[in-house]
PDB file of C-alpha atoms and ligand atoms in Angstrom:
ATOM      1  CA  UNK A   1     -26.282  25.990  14.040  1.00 41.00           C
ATOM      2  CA  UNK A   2     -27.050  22.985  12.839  1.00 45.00           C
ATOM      3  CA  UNK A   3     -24.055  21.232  10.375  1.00 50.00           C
ATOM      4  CA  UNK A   4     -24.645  17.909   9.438  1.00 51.00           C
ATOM      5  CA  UNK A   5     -21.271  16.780   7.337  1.00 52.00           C
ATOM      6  CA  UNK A   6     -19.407  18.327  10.789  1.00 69.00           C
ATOM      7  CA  UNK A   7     -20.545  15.122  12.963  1.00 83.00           C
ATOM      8  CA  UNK A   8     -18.991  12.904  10.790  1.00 90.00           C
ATOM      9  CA  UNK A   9     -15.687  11.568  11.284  1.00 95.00           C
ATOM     10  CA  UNK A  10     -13.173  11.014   9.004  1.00 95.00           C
ATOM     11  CA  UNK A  11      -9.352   9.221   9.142  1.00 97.00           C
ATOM     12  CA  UNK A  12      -6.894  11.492   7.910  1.00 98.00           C
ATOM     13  CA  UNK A  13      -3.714   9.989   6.992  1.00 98.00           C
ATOM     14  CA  UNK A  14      -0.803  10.375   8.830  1.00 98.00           C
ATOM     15  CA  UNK A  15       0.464  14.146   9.540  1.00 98.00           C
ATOM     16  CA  UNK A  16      -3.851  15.115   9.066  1.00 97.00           C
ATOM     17  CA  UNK A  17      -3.383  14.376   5.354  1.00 97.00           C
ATOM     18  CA  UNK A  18      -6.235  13.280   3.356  1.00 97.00           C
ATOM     19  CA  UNK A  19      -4.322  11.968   0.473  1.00 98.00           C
ATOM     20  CA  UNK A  20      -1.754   8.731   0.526  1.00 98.00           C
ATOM     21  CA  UNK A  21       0.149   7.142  -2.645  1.00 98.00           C
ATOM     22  CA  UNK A  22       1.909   4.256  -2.594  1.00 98.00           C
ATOM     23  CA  UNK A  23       3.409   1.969  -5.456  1.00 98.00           C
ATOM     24  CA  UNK A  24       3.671  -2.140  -5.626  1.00 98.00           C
ATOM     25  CA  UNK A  25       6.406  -3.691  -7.558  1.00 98.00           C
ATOM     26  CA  UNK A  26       6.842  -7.559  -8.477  1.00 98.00           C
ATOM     27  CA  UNK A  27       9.105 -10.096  -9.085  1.00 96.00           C
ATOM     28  CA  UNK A  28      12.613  -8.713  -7.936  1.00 96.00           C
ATOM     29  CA  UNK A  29      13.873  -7.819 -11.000  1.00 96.00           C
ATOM     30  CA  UNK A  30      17.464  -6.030 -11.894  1.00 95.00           C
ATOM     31  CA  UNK A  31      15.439  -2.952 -13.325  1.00 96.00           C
ATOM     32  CA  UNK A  32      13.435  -2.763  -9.524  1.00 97.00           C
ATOM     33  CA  UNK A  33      17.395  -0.771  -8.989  1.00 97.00           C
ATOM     34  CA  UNK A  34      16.668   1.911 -11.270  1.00 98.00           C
ATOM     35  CA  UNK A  35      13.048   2.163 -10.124  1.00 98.00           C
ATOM     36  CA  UNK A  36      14.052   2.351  -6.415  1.00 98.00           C
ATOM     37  CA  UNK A  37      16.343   5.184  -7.406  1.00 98.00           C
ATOM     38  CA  UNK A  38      13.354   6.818  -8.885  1.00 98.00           C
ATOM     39  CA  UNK A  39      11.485   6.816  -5.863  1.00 98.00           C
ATOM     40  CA  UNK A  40      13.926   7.918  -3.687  1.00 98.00           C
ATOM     41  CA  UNK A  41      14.601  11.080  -5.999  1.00 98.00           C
ATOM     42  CA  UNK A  42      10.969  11.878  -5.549  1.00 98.00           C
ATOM     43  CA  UNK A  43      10.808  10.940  -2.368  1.00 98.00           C
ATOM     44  CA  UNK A  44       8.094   8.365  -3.131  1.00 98.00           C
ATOM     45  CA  UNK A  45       7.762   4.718  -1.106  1.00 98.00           C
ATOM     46  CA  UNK A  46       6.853   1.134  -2.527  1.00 98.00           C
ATOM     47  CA  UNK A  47       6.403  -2.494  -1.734  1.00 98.00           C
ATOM     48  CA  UNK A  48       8.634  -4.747  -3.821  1.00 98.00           C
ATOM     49  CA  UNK A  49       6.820  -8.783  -3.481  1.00 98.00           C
ATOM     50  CA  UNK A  50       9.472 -10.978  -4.059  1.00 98.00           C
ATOM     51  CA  UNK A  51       9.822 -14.391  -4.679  1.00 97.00           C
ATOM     52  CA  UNK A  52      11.963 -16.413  -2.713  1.00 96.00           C
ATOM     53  CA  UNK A  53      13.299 -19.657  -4.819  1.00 94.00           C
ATOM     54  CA  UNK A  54      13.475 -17.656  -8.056  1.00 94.00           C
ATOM     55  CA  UNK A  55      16.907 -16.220  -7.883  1.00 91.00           C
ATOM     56  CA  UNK A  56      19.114 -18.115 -10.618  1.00 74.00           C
ATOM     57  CA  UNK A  57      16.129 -17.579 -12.999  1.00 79.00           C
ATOM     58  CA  UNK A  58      17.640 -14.400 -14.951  1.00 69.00           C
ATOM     59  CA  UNK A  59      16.014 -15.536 -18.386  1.00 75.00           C
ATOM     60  CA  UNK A  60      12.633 -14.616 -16.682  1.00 80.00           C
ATOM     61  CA  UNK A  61      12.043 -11.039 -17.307  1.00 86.00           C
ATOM     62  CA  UNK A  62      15.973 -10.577 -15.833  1.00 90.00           C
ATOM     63  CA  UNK A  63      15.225 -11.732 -12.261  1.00 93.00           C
ATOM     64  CA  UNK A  64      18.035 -10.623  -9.291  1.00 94.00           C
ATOM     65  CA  UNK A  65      20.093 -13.261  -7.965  1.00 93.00           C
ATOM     66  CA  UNK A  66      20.048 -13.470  -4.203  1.00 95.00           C
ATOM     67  CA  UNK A  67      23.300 -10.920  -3.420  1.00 96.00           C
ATOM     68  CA  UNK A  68      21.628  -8.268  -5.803  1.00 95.00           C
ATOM     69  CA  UNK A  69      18.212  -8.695  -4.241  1.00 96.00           C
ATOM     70  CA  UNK A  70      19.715  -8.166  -0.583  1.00 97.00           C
ATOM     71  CA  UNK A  71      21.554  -5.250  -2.066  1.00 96.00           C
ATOM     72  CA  UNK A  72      18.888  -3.579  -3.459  1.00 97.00           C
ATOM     73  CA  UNK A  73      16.415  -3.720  -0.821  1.00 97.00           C
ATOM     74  CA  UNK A  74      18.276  -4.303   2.590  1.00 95.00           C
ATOM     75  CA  UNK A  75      17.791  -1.201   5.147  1.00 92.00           C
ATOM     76  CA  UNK A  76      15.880   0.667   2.770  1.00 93.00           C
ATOM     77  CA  UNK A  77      12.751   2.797   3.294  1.00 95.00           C
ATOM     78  CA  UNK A  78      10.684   0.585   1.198  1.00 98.00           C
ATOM     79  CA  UNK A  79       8.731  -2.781   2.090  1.00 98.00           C
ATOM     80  CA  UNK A  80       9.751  -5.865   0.648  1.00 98.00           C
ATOM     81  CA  UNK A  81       6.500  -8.429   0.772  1.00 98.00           C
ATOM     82  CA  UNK A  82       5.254 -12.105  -0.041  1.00 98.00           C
ATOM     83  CA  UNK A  83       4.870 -13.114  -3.927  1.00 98.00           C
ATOM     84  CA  UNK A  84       5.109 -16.959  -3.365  1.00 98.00           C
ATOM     85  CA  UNK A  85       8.217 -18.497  -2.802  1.00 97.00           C
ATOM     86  CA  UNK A  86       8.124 -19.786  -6.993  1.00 96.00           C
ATOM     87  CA  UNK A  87       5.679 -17.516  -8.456  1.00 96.00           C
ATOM     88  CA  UNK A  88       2.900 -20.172  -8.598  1.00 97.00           C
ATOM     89  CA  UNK A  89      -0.738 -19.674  -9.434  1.00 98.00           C
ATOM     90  CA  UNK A  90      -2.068 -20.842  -6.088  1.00 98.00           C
ATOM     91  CA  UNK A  91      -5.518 -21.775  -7.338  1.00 98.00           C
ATOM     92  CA  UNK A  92      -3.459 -24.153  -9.905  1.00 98.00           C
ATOM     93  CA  UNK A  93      -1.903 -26.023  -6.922  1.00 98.00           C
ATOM     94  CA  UNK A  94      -3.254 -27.962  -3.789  1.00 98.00           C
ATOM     95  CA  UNK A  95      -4.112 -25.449  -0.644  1.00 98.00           C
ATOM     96  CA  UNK A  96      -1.122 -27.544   1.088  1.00 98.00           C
ATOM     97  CA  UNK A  97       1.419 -26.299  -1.745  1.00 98.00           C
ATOM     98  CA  UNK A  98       0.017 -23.010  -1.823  1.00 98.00           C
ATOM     99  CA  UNK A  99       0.575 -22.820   2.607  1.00 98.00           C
ATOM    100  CA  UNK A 100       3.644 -23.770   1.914  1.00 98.00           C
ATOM    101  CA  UNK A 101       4.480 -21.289  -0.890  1.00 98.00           C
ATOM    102  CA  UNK A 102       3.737 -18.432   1.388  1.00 98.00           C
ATOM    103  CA  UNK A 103       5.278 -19.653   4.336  1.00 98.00           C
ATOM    104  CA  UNK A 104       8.430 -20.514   3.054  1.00 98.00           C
ATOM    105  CA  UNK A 105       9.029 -17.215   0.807  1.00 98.00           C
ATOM    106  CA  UNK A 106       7.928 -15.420   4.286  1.00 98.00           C
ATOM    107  CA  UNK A 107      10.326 -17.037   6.364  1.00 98.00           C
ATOM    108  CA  UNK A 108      13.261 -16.675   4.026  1.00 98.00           C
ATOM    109  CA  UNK A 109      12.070 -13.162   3.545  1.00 98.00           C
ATOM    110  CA  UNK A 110      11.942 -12.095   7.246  1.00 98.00           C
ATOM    111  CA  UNK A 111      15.488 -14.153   7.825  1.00 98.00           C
ATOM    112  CA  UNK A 112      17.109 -12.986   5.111  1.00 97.00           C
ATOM    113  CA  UNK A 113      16.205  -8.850   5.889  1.00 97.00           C
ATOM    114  CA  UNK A 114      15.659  -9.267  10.027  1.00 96.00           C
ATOM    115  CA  UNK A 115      11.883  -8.232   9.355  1.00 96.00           C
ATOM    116  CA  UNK A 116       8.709  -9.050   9.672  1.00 97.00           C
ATOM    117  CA  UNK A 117       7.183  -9.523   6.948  1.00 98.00           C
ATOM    118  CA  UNK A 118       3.454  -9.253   6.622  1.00 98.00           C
ATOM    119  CA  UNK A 119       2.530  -8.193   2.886  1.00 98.00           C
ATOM    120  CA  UNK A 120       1.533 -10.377  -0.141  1.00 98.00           C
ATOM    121  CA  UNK A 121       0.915  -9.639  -3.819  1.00 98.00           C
ATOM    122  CA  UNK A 122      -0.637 -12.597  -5.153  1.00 98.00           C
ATOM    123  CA  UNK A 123       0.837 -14.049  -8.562  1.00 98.00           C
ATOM    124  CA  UNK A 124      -0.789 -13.860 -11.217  1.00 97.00           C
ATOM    125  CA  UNK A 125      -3.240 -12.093  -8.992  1.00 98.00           C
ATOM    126  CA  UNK A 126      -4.967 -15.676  -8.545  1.00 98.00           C
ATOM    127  CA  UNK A 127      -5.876 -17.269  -4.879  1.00 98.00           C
ATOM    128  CA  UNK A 128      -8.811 -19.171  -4.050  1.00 98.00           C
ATOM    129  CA  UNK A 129     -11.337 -18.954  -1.224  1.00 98.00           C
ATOM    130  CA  UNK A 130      -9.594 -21.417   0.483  1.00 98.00           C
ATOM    131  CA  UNK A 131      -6.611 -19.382   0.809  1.00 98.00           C
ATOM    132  CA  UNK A 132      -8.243 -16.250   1.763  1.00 98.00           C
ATOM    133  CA  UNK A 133      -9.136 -18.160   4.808  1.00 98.00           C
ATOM    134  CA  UNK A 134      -6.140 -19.600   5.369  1.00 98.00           C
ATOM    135  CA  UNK A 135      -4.353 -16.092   5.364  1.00 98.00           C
ATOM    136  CA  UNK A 136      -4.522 -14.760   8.862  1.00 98.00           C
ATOM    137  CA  UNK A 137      -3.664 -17.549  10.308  1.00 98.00           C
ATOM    138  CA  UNK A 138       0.158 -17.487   8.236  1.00 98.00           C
ATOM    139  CA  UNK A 139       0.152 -14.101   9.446  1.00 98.00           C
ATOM    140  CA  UNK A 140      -0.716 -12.219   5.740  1.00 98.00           C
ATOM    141  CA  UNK A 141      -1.959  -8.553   6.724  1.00 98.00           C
ATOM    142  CA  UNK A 142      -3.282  -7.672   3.356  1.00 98.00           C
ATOM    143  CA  UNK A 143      -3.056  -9.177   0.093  1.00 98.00           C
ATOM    144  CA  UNK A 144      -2.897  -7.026  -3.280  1.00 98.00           C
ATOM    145  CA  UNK A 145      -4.753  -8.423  -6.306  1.00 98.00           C
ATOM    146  CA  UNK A 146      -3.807  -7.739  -9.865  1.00 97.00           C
ATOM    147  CA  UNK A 147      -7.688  -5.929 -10.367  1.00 97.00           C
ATOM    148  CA  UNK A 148      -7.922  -2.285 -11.067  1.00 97.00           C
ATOM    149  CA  UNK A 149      -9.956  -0.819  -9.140  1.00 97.00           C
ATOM    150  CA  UNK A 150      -9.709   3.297 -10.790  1.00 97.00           C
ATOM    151  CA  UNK A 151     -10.875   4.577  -7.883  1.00 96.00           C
ATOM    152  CA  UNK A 152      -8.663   5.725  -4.696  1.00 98.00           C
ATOM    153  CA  UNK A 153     -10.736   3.992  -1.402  1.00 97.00           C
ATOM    154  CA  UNK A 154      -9.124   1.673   1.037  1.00 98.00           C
ATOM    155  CA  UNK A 155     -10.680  -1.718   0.980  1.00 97.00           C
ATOM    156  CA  UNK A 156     -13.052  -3.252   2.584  1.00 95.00           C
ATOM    157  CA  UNK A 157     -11.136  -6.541   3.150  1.00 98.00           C
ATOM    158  CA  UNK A 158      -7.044  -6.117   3.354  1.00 98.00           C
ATOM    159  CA  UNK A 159      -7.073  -9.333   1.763  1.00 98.00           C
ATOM    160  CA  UNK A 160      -8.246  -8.154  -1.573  1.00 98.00           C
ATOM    161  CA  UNK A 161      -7.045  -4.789  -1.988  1.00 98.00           C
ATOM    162  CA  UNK A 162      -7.384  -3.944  -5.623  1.00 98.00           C
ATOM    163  CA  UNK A 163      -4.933  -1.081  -7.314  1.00 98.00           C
ATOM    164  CA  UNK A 164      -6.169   1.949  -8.735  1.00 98.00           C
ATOM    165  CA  UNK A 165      -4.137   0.398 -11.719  1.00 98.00           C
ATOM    166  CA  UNK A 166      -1.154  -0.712 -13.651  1.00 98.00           C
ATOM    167  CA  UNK A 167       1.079   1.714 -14.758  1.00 98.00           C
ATOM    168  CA  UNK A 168       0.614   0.599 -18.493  1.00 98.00           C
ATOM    169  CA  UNK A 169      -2.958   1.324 -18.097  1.00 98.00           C
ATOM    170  CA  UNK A 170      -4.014   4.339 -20.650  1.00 97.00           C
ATOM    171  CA  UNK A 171      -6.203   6.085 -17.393  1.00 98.00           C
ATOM    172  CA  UNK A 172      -3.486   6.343 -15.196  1.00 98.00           C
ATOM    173  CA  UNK A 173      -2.350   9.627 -15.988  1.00 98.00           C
ATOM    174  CA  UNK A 174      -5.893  10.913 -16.218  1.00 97.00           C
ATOM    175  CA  UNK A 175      -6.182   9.116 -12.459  1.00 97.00           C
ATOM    176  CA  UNK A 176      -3.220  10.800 -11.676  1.00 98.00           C
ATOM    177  CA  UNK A 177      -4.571  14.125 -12.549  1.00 98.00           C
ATOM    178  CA  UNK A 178      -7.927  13.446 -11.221  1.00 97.00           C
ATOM    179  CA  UNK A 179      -6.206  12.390  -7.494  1.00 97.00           C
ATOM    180  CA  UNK A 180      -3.850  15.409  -7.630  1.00 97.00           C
ATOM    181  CA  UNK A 181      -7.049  18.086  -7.879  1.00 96.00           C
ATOM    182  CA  UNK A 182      -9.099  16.193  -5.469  1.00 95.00           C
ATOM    183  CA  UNK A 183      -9.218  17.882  -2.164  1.00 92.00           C
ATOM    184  CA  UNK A 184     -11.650  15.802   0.192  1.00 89.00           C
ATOM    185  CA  UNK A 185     -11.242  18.194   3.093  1.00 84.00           C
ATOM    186  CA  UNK A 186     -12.700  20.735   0.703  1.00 84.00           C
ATOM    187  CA  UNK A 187     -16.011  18.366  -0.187  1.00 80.00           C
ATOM    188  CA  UNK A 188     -19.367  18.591   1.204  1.00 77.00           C
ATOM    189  CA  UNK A 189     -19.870  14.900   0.578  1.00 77.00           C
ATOM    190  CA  UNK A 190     -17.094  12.642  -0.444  1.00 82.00           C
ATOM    191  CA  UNK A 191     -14.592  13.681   2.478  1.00 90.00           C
ATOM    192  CA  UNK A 192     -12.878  10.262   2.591  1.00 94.00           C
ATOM    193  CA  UNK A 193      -9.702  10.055   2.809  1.00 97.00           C
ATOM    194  CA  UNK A 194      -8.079   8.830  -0.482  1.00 98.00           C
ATOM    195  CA  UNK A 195      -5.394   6.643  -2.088  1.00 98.00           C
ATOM    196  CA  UNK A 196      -3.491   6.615  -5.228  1.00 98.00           C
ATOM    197  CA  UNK A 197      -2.315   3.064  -5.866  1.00 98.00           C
ATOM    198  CA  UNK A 198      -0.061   1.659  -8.550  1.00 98.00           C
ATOM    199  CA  UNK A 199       1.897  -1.530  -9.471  1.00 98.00           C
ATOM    200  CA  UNK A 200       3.413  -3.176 -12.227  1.00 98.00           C
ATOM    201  CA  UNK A 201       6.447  -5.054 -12.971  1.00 98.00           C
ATOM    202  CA  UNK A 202      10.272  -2.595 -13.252  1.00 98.00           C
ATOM    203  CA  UNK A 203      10.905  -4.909 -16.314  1.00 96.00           C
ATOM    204  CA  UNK A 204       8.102  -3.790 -18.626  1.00 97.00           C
ATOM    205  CA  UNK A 205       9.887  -0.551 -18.526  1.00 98.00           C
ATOM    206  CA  UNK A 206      12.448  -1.753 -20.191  1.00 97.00           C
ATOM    207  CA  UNK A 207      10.551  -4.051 -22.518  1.00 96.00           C
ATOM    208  CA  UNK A 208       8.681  -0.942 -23.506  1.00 97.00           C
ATOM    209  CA  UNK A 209      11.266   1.526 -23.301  1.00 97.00           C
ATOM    210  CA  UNK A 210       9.017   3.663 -21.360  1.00 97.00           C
ATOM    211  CA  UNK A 211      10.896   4.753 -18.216  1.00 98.00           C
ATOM    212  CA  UNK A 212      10.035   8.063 -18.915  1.00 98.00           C
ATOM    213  CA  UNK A 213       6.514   7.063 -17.993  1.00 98.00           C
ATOM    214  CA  UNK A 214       7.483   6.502 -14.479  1.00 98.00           C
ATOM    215  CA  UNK A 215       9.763   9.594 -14.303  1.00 98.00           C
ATOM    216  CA  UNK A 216       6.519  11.814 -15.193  1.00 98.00           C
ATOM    217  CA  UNK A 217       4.364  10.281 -12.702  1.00 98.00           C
ATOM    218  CA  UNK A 218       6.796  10.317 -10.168  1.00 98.00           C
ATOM    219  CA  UNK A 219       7.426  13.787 -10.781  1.00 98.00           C
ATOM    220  CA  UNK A 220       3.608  14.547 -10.859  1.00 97.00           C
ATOM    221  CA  UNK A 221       3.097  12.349  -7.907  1.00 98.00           C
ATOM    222  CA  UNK A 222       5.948  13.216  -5.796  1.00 98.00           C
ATOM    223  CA  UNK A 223       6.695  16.379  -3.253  1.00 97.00           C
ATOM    224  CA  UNK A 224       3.073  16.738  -2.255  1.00 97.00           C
ATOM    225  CA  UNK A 225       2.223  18.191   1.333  1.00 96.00           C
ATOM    226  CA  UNK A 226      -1.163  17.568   0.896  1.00 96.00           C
ATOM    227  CA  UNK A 227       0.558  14.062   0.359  1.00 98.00           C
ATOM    228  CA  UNK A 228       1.935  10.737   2.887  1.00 98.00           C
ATOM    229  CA  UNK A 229       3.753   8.583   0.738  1.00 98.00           C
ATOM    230  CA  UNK A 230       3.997   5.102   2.149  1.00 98.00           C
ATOM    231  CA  UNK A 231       4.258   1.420   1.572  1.00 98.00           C
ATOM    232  CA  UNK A 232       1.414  -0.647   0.999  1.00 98.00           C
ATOM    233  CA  UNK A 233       2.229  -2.339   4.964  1.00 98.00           C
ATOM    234  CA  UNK A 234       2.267   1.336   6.176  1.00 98.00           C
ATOM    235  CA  UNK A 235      -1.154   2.038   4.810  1.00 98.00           C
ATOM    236  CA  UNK A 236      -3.096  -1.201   6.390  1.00 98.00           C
ATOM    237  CA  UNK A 237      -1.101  -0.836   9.723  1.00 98.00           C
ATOM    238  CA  UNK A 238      -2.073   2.581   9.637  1.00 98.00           C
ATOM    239  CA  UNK A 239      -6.067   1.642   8.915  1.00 98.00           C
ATOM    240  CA  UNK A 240      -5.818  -0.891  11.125  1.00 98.00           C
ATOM    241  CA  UNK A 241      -4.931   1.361  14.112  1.00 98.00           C
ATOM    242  CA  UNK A 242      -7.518   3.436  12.959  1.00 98.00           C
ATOM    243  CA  UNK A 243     -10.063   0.836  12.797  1.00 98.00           C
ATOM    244  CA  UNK A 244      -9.486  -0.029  16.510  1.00 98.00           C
ATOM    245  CA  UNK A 245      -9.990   3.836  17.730  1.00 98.00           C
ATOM    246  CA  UNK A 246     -12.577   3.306  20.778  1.00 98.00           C
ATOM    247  CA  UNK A 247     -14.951   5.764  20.860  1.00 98.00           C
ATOM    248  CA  UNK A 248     -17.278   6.658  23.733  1.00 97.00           C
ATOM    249  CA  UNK A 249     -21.311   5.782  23.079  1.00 96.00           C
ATOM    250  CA  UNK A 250     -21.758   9.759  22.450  1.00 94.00           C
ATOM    251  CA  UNK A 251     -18.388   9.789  19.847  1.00 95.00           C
ATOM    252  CA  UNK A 252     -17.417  12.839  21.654  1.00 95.00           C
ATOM    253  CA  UNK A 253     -14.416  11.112  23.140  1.00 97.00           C
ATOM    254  CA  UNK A 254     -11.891   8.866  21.738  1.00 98.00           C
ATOM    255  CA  UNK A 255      -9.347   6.620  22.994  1.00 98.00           C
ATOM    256  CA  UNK A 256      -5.870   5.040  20.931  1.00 98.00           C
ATOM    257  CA  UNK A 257      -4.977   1.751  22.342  1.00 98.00           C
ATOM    258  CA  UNK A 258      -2.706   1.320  19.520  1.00 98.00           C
ATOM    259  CA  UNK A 259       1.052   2.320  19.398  1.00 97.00           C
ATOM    260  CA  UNK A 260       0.470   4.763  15.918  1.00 97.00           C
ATOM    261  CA  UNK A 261      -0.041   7.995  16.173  1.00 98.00           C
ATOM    262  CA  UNK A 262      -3.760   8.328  14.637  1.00 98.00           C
ATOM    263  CA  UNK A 263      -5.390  11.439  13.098  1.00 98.00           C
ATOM    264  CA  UNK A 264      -9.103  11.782  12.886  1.00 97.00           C
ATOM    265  CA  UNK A 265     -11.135  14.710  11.646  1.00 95.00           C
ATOM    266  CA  UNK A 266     -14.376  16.120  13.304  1.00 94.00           C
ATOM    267  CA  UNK A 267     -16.531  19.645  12.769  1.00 90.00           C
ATOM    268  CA  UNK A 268     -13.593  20.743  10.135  1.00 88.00           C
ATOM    269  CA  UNK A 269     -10.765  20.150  12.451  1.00 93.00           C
ATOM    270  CA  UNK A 270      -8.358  17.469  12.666  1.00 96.00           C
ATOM    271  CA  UNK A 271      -7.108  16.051  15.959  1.00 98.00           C
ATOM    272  CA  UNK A 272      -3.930  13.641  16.666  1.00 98.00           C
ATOM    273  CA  UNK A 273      -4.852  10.656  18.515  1.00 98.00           C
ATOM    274  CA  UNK A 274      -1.192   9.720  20.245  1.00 98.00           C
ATOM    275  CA  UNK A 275      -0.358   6.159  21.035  1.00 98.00           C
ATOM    276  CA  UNK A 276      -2.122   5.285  24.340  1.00 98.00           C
ATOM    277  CA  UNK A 277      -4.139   8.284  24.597  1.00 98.00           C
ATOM    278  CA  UNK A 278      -7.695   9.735  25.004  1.00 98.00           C
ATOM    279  CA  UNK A 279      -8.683  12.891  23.764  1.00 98.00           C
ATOM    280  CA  UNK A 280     -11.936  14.808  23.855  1.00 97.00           C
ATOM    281  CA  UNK A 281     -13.215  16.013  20.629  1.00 96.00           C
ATOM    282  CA  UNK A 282     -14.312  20.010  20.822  1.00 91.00           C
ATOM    283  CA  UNK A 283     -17.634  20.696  20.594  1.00 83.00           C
ATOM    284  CA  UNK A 284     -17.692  24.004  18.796  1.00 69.00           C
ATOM    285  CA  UNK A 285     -15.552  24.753  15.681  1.00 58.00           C
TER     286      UNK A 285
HETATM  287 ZN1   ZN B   1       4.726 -11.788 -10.510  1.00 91.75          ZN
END
């Protein structure tokens, strides 16, 4: 029997999962503490973009100083990433200036924690086409705008990878909701995998007195199986290994040159692709 929606392949997340949520965080701020500690109750993982020559400025929005910011995010679980080295709009400044905003927050960065360190959120959410082009070559990975997207795909183009949205937006607890119920494995059509992706700044928490916003979302969000929680760099590594799966010309064979574990799902069943390996797909369910 004929099953059309079986020949197509799908990525599946790590573990098989279809689903992946990951949170974005900006600025290095004293209240990114008490969101970390959040995230670790619920077991939930984030990218925190930090700026790099920023650290005596505690009158904006109550920035860390350089001891707290190591403190805070040295050995942790989550990502620390690019935000510009002084938070400038980097279409207001020559592409020179703007190279050398990025390079120098990335090298203090990857000094600083003994990491590489391949994320950027832009500030402001500004760049220019210039910069997009410019990106690779500084080694950026993927770039997160300040554009909500309310939807949960990957992007197209790592460079501009829009949000689902902020977390003061009034939808996101109706996204939440809608993410949570989705079950693409279940679908006939609409079997991609998806994302739930959120960022905003610790400090508007406080500035809002709204921290129980973030407690109910983490809550809803968190302890999912259906669910990989991840950074932001997790998720485009993870695509990216993906993305360079070689298949054979009649798909029925597959081949991981990558060193990620890769999981891929064909006629309703899900196979692990192992660093290095090939694996034959089954032909019958
Ligand atoms: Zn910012």
């Amino acid at each position: 029997m004929f099953h059309q929606m079986y020949e197509e392949k799908y990525m599946r997340f790590y573990g098989g999962k279809c689903k992946a949520v990951t949170f974005s965080y900006d600025d290095g701020v004293k209240a990114d503490k008490r969101l970390v500690e959040i995230f670790d109750r619920h077991g939930l993982k984030a990218t925190f973009n930090l700026n790099s020559k920023l650290f005596d400025c505690e009158r904006w929005h109550g920035r860390m100083d350089e001891q707290q910011t190591y403190i805070t995010f040295y050995n942790r679980p989550h990502e620390i990433a690019m935000h510009g080295a002084r938070h400038v709009s980097l279409d207001k400044v020559p592409l020179a200036e703007g190279i050398n905003e990025l390079v120098s927050n990335k090298t203090y960065l990857e000094n600083r924690f003994g990491r590489i360190v391949e994320g950027l959120a832009y500030a402001y959410g500004a760049y220019t086409e210039d910069i997009l082009r410019v990106l690779p070559s500084l080694g950026v990975k993927y770039a997160r705008t300040a554009k909500s997207a309310y939807g949960f795909s990957l992007p197209d183009n790592f460079l501009l990878w829009d949000p689902t949205c902020h977390h003061t937006d009034e939808r996101l607890f109706a996204c939440a909701e809608k993410f949570i119920a989705a079950d693409p494995a279940g679908e006939l059509k609409h079997r991609e995998p998806l994302l739930f992706f959120v960022w905003g700044h610790a400090y508007e928490f406080d500035d809002n007195g709204d921290w129980d916003r973030m407690e109910t979302l983490a809550a809803q969000l968190g302890g999912r199986q259906d669910v990989w929680y991840a950074t932001c760099g997790e998720i485009c590594a993870y695509k990216t290994a993906y993305d360079n799966l070689r298949f054979s010309s009649d798909g029925e064979r597959v081949y991981n040159p990558s060193c990620l574990s890769v999981w891929i799902e064909l006629r309703g069943r899900t196979y692990e692709i192992k660093p290095g390996n090939t694996v034959q797909f089954d032909k019958e369910i």
